[in-house]
XYZ file of C-alpha atoms in Angstrom:
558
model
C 9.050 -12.706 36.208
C 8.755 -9.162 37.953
C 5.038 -7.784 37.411
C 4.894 -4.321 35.619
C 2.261 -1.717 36.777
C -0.513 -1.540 34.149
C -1.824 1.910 35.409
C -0.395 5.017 37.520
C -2.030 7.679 38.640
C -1.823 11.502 37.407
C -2.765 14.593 39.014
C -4.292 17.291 36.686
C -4.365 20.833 37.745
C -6.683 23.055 36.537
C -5.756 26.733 36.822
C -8.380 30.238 36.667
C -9.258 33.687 37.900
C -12.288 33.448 39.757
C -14.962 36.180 39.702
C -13.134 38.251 41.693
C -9.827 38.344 40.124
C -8.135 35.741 42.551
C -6.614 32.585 40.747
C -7.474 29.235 41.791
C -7.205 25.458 40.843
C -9.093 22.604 40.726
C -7.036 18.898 40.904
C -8.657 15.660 40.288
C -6.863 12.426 40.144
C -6.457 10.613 36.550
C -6.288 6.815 36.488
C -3.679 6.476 33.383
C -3.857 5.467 31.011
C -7.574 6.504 30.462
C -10.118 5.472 28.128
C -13.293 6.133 29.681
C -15.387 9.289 29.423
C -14.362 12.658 29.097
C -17.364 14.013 30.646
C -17.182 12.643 33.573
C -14.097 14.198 34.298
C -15.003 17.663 33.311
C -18.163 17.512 35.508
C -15.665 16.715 38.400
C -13.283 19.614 37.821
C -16.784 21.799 37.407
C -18.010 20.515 40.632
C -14.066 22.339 42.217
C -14.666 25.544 40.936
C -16.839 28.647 42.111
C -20.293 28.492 41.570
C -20.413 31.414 39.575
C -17.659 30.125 36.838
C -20.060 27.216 36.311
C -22.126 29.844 34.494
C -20.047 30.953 31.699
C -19.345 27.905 30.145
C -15.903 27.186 31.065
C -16.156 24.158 30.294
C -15.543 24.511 26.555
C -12.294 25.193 27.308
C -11.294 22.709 30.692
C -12.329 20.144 28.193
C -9.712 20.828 25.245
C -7.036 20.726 28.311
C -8.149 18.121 29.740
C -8.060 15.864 26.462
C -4.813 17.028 26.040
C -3.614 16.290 29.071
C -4.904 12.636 28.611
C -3.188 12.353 25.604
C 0.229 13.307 26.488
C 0.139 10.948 30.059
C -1.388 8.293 27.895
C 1.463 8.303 25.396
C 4.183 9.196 28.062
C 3.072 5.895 30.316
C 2.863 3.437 27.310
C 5.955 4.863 25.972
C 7.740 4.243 29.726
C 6.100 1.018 29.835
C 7.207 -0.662 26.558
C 10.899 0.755 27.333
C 10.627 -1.311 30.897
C 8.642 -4.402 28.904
C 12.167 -4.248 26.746
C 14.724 -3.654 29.488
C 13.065 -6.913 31.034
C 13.390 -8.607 28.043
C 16.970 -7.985 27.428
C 17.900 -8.962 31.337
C 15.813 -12.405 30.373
C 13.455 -11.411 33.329
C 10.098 -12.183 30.934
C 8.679 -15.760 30.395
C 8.231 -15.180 26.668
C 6.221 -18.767 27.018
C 4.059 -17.748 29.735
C 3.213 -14.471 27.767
C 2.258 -16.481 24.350
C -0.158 -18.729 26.431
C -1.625 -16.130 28.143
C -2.406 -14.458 25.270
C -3.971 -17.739 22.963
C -5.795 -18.125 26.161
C -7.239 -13.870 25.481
C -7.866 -15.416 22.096
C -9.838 -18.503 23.073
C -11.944 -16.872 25.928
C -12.524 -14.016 23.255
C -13.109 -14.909 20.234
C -15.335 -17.966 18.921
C -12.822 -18.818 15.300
C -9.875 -19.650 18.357
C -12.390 -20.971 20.734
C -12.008 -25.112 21.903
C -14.663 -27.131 20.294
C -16.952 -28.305 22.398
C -18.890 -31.680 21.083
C -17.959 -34.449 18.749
C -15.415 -33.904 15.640
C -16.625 -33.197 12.017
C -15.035 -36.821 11.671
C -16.949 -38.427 14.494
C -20.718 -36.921 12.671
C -20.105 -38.282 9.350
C -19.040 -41.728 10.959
C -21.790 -41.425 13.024
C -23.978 -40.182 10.245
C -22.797 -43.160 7.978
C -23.221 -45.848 10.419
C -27.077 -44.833 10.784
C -27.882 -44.191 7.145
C -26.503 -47.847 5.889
C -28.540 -49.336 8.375
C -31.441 -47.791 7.005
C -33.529 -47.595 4.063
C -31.102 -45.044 2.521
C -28.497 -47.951 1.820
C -29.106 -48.600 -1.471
C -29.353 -44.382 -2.210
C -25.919 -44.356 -0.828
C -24.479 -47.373 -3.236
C -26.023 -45.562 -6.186
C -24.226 -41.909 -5.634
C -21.009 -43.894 -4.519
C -21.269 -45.742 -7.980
C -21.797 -42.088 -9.857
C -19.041 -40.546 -8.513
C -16.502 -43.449 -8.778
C -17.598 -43.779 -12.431
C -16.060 -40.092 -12.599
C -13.195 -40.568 -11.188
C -12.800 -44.356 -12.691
C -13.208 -42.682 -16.435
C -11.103 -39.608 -15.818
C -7.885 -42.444 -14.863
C -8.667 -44.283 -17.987
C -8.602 -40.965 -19.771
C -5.210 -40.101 -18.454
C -3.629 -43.805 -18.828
C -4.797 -43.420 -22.017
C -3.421 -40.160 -23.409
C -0.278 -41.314 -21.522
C 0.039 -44.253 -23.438
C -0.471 -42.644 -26.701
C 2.014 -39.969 -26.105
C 4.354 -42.729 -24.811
C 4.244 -44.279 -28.263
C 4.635 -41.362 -30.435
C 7.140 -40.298 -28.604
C 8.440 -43.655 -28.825
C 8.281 -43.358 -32.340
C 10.200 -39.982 -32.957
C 13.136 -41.226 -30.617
C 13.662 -44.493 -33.017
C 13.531 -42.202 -36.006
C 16.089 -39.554 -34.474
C 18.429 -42.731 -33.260
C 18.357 -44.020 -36.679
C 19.774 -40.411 -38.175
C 22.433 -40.242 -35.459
C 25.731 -39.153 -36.915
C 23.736 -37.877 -39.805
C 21.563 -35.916 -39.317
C 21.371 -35.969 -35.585
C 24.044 -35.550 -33.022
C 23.793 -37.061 -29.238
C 23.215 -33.613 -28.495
C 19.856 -33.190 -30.137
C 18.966 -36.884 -28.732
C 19.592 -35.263 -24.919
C 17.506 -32.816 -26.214
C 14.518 -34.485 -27.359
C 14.642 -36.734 -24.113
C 14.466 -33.320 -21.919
C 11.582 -32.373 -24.304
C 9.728 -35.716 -24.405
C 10.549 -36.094 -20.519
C 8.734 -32.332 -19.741
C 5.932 -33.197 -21.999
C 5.176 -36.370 -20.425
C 5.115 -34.868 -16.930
C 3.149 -31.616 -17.987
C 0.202 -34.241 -18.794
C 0.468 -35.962 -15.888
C 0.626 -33.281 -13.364
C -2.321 -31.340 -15.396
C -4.665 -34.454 -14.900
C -3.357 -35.478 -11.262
C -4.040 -31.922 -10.296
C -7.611 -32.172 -12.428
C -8.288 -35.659 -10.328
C -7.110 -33.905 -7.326
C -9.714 -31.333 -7.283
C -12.173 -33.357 -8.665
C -11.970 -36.206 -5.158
C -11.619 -33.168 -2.940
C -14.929 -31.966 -4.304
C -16.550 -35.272 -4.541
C -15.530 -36.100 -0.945
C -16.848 -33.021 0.720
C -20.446 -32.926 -1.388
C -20.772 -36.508 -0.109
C -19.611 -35.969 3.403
C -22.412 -32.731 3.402
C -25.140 -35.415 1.400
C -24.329 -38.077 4.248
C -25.062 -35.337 7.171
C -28.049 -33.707 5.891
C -29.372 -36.908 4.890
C -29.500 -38.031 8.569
C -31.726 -35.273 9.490
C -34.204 -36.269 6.934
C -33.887 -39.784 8.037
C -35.287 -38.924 11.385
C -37.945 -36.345 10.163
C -39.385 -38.991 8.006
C -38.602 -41.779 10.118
C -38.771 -44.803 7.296
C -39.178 -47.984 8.306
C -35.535 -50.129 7.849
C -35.628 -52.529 4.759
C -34.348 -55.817 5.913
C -30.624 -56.798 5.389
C -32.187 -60.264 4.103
C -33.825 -58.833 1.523
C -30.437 -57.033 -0.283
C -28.763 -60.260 0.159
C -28.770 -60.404 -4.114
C -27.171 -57.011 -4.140
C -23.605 -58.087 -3.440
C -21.704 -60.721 -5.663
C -18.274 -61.180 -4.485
C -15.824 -62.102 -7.148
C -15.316 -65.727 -6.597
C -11.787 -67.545 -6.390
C -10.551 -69.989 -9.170
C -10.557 -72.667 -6.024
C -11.442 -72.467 -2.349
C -12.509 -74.905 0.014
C -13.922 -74.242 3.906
C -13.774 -75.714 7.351
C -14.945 -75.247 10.622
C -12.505 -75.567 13.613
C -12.340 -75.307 17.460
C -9.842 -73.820 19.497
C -8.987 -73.098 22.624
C -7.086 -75.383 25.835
C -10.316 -74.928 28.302
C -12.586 -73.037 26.999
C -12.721 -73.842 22.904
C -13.643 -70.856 20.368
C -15.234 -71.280 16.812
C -13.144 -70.439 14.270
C -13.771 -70.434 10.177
C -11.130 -71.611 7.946
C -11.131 -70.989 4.705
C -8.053 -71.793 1.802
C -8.586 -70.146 -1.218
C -6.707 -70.019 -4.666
C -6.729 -66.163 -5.990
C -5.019 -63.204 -6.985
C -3.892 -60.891 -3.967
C -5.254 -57.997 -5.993
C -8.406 -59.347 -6.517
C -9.364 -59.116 -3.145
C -8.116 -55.032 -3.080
C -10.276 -54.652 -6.579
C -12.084 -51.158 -7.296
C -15.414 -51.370 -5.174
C -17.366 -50.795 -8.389
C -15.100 -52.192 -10.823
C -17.939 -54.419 -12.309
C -21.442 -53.106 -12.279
C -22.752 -56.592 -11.111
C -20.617 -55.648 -7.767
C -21.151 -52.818 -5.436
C -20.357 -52.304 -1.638
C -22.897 -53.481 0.444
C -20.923 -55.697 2.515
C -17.822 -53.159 2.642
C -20.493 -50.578 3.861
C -21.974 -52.299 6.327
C -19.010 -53.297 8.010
C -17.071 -50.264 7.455
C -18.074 -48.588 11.328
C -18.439 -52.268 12.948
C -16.480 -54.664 15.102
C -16.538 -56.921 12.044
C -13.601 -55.404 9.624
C -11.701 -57.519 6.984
C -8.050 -57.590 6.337
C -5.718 -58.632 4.210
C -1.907 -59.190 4.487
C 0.002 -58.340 1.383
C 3.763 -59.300 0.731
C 6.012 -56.353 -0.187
C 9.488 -55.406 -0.904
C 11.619 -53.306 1.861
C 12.794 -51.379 -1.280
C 11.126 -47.911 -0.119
C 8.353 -49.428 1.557
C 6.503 -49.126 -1.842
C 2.844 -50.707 -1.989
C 1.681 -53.420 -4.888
C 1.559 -50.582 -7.468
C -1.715 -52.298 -8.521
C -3.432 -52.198 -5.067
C -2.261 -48.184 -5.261
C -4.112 -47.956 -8.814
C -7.591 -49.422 -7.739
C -7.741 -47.552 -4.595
C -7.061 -44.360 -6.819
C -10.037 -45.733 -8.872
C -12.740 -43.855 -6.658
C -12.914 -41.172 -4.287
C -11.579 -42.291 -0.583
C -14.626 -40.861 1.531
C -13.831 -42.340 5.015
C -9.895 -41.857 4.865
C -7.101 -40.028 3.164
C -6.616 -41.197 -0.674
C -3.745 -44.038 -0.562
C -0.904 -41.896 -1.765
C -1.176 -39.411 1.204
C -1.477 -42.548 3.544
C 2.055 -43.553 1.659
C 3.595 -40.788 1.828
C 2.678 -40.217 5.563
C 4.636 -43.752 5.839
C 7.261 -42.530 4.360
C 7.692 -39.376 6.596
C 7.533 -41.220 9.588
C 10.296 -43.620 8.162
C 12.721 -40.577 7.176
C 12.079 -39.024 10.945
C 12.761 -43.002 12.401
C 16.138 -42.816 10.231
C 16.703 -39.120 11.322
C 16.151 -40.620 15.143
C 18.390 -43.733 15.071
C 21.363 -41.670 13.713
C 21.469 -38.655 16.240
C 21.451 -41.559 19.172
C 21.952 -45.660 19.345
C 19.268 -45.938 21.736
C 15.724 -46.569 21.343
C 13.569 -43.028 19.983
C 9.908 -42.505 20.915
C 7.801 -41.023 18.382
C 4.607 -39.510 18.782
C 2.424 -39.416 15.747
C -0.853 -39.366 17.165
C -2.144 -37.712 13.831
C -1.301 -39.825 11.514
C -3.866 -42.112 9.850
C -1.112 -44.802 9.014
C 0.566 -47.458 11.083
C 3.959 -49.384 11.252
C 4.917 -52.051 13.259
C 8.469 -54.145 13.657
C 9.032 -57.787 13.761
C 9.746 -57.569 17.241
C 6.403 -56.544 18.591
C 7.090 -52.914 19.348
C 4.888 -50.424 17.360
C 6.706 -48.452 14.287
C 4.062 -46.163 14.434
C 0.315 -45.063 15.575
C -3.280 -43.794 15.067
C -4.764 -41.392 17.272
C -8.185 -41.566 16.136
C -10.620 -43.133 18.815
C -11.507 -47.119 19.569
C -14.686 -46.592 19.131
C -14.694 -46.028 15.419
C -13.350 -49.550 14.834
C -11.745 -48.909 10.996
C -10.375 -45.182 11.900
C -8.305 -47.324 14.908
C -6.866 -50.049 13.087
C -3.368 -49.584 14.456
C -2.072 -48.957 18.149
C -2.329 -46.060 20.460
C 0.758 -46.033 21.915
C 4.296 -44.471 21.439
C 6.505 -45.661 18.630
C 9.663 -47.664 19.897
C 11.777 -49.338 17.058
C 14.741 -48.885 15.124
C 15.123 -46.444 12.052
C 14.775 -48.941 9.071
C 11.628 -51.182 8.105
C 13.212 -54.551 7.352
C 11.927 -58.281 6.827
C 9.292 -58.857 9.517
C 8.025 -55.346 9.385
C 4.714 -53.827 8.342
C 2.506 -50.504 7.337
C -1.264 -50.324 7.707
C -3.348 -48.248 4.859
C -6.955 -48.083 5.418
C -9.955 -48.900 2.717
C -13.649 -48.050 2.179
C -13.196 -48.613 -1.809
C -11.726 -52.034 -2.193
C -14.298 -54.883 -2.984
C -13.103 -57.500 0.037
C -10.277 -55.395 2.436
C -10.797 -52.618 5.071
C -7.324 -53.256 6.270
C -4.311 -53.979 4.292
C -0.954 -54.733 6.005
C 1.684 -54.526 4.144
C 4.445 -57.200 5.018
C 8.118 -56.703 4.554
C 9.308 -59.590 2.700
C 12.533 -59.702 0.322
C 12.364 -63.563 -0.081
C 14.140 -63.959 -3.761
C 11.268 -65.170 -6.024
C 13.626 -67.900 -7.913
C 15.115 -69.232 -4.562
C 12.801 -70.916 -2.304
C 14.462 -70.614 0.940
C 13.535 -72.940 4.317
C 12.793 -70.670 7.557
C 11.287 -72.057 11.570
C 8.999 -70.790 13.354
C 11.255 -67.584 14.384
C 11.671 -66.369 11.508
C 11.288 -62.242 11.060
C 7.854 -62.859 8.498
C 6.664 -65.200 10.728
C 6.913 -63.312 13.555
C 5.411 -60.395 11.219
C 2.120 -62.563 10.636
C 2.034 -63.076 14.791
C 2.419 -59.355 15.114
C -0.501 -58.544 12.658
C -2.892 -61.201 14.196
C -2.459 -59.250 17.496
C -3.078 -55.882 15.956
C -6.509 -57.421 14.060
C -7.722 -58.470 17.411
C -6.846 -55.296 18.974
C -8.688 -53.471 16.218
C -11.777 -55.669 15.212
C -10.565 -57.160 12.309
C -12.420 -60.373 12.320
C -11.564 -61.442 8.601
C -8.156 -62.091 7.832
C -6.725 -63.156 4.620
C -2.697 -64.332 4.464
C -0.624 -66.030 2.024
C -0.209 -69.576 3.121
C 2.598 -70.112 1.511
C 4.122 -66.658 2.330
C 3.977 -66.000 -1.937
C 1.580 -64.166 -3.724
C 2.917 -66.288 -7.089
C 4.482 -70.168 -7.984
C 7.697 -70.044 -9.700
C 9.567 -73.554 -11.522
C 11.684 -73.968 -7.859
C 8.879 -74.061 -5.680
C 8.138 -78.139 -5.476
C 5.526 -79.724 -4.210
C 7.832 -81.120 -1.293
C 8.466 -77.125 -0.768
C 4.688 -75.838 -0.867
C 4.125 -78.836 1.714
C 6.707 -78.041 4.290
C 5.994 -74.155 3.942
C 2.388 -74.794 4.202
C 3.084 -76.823 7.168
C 4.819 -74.211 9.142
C 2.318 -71.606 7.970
C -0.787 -73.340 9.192
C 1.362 -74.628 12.471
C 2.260 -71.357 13.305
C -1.251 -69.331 12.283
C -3.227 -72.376 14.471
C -0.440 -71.394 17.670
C -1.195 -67.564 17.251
C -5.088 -67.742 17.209
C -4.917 -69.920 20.112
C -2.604 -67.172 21.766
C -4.532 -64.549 20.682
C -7.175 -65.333 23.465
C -5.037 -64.101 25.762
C -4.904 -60.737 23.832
C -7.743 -59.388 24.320
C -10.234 -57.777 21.756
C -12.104 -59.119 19.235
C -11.510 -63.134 18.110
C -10.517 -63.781 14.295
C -13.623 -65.651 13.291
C -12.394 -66.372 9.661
C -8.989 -67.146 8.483
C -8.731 -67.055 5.275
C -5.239 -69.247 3.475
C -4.207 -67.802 0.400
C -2.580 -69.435 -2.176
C -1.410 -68.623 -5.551
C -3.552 -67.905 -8.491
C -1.427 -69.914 -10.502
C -1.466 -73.163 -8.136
C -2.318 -76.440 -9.780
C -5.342 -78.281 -9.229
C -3.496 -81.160 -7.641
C -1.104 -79.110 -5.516
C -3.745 -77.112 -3.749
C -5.796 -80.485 -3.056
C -2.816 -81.543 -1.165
C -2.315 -78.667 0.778
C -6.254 -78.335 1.441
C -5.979 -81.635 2.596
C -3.271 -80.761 5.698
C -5.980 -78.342 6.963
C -7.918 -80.504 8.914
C -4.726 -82.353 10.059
C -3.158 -79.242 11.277
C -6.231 -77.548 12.681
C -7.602 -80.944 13.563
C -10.945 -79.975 12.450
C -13.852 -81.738 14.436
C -16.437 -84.187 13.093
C -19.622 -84.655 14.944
C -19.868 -88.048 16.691
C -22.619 -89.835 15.637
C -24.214 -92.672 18.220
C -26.468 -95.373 17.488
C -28.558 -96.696 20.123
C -28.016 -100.487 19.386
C -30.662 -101.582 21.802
C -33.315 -101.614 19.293
């Protein structure tokens, strides 16, 4: 790019008679374009002439040429400089680039609203902020408000569920009557019409109280956010003495399974690591429950963990049919105001724009894409180990990490073997949820190894928990979140079999990972398992895990 001179200089003539009739002039040089003082100049013109013009006040009048002189050299050069600016442009001798960073830079040096922020994020206070306060004396203040304002937002859903129910029915109601009069009173016509009608109705409720709940979290979420900072300050002024985590032990009653049963394992070829097993009997979604669904339950143990190296997760089966979520996971997260992350459904539909850009990607070229998405708050990941997609928030905030940091390599479609990552600080027993691609027919138990795409998903997630500090992980043993009439108990006992097999292999693997260990494993079976099926397959546990007894030695010299 050829460099344009920003200035020139002008020479201004100043012509008049003298005292004794002679003309004269008096030249100074102008730097133009000029913006300084006028004065200045018109003192150095003065300082030209005779001595005895300096008298009568000439300089009225040098000044009014003078300023007009400026003014038409000003104009001229700017006017001879944009016309060269545009000739450049047109010849494509101008770095249009260079120009537009030079100028954010102009901005940034300049002014402080364009200005680089210096310091930690708003997002890095609060979580800072957070971490402190539950740790403190303030705990049990911060349970209470959280309660309030998911009561809010709990009875504002019921209120909409509700009136959407009751419109359902009436409208319900006036279709079967008009159906019943068609081709006597009614025509098909006036049925398409009332289904418009009903059909606009129905969504002018919704979208009045989605927008009402909307507003409502938004407003929640920042008032809490400003409570949680301020707070901090007073925390330090005041400088209360911490109340003792032993003494709010009685403060948090987790919802307890139908049937569970626990063991203690090591593992390890050389060096052996303690690991917690646990097989439970429960409903998926009551481990993703609304954090203060029941008011003998509240979040002390979700809080306390929530900025630690100590996060729980849960893997949830899910269809590859749009890489929807359990619908009823989606409606107890939307129970209560998401404070730490984005509200489920924007986490969703982030998913779901990454997904349309993979498919975008794999059909413009057959070869691997890289996608960068180091703003999202979501995560995918493929059966084959590569990462779908990633979090760019830092390490060091364990539950704002829980998914990789580097590129996305896979191909376009999520498909058995896959899974997405949302992220929970109002859910009673997850901080994590991955969401497993699974499209296993319900009514057809099928057999599947050791290689098998889900498998190999449950492999995948166990390295991305101990990459992330999740140290709690919940999956379904039997890769089903319900029993059906063709699942026998020579079925449950092989699947089981492969499940625990393969879960005991990957924990032992995972020590060459890296990261945190998975101190509690946590085998999920169906809610609607018999009594006699799930002692059987709680009996393979310590078989498969080969859970140690202690030796006990009797000195027989005595």
């Amino acid at each position: 790019m050829v460099e344009l001179d920003k200035t020139k200089t002008q020479q201004f003539c100043y012509k008049y008679m003298d005292h004794e009739g002679v003309q004269r002039e008096a030249t100074i040089d102008v730097i133009i374009p000029y913006d300084d003082s006028l004065e200045e100049l018109t003192t150095q013109v003065l300082a030209q002439m005779d001595p005895m013009m300096r008298l009568l006040d000439e300089n009225i009048g040098i000044e009014k040429v003078l300023q007009k002189f400026i003014d038409v050299e000003n104009q001229k050069f700017r006017d001879e400089y944009a016309e060269e600016l545009l000739e450049k442009v047109r010849n494509n001798e101008i770095d249009v680039e260079e120009i537009i960073r030079e100028t954010e830079r102009h901005y940034k040096e300049e002014l402080i609203q364009f200005a680089d922020r210096v310091g930690p994020s708003d997002e890095d206070i609060f979580a800072q902020s957070f971490h402190r306060l539950v740790h403190s004396s303030s705990l049990e203040e911060i349970l209470k408000k959280e309660r309030a304002y998911s009561k809010v937002i709990s009875n504002m859903t019921k209120e909409m569920d509700k009136e959407v129910e009751t419109l359902n029915n009436t409208q319900q109601e006036e279709m079967e009557s008009k159906i019943n009069q068609l081709d006597i009173t009614t025509t098909p016509e006036d049925i398409n019409n009332l289904l418009a009608q009903q059909y606009s109705t129905q969504n002018y409720v919704r979208k009045r109280y989605e927008s009402e709940l909307e507003a409502k979290i938004g407003h929640q979420k920042n008032e809490y956010r400003h409570w949680i900072t301020s707070q901090v300050s007073e925390l330090f002024q005041s400088s209360p003495v911490s109340t003792p985590l032993g003494n709010r032990s009685s403060m948090f009653i987790s919802q307890q399974p139908s049937m569970e049963e626990s063991f203690t394992i090591h593992l390890g070829s050389q060096l052996k690591h303690m690991h917690n097993i646990r097989i439970l009997s429960s409903n998926v979604n009551d481990l993703c429950s609304p954090l203060y669904a029941d008011e003998s339950l509240n979040g002390l143990n979700m809080a306390l963990g929530l900025y630690s190296s100590s996060l729980c997760g849960v893997v949830v089966l899910t269809p590859s049919v749009q890489a929807q979520a359990n619908k009823d996971i989606i409606k107890n997260a939307n129970m209560s105001t998401e404070f730490h992350f984005n509200q489920i459904d924007d986490q969703l539909e982030k998913i779901e724009q990454q997904i349309r850009q993979l498919n975008i990607n794999s059909s413009s070229t057959p070869s691997t894409k890289s996608l960068s998405t180091a703003s999202t708050d979501v995560s995918l990941n493929s059966a084959d180990g590569t990462d779908v997609a990633t979090n760019g928030s830092d390490k060091n905030q364990s539950l704002q990490s829980s998914a990789s940091n580097s590129p996305i390599k896979t191909s376009a479609k999520l498909k058995t073997g896959d899974f997405f990552i949302t992220k929970h600080s109002n859910l009673s027993q997850s901080h994590v949820i991955f969401h497993l691609i699974s499209d296993e027919p319900i009514n057809a138990p099928s057999e599947i190894n050791s290689r098998h795409p889900v498998i190999l998903g449950l492999r995948n997630i166990l390295k991305t928990a101990s990459r992330h500090d999740v140290t709690t992980l919940t999956i379904p043993a039997l890769l089903r979140h319900e029993m059906s009439e063709d699942m026998t108990v020579q079925w449950c006992m092989r699947r089981a079999e492969l499940v625990f097999k393969c879960a005991k292999g990957f924990m032992i693997e995972s020590a060459s990972w890296g990261g945190a260990e998975l101190s509690t494993l946590q085998l999920l079976l169906p809610h609607d398992i018999s009594e006699e099926l799930f002692s059987t397959l709680a009996s393979m546990v310590p078989n498969v895990f080969r859970v140690a007894n202690p030796k006990i030695l009797v000195d027989t010299t005595k």
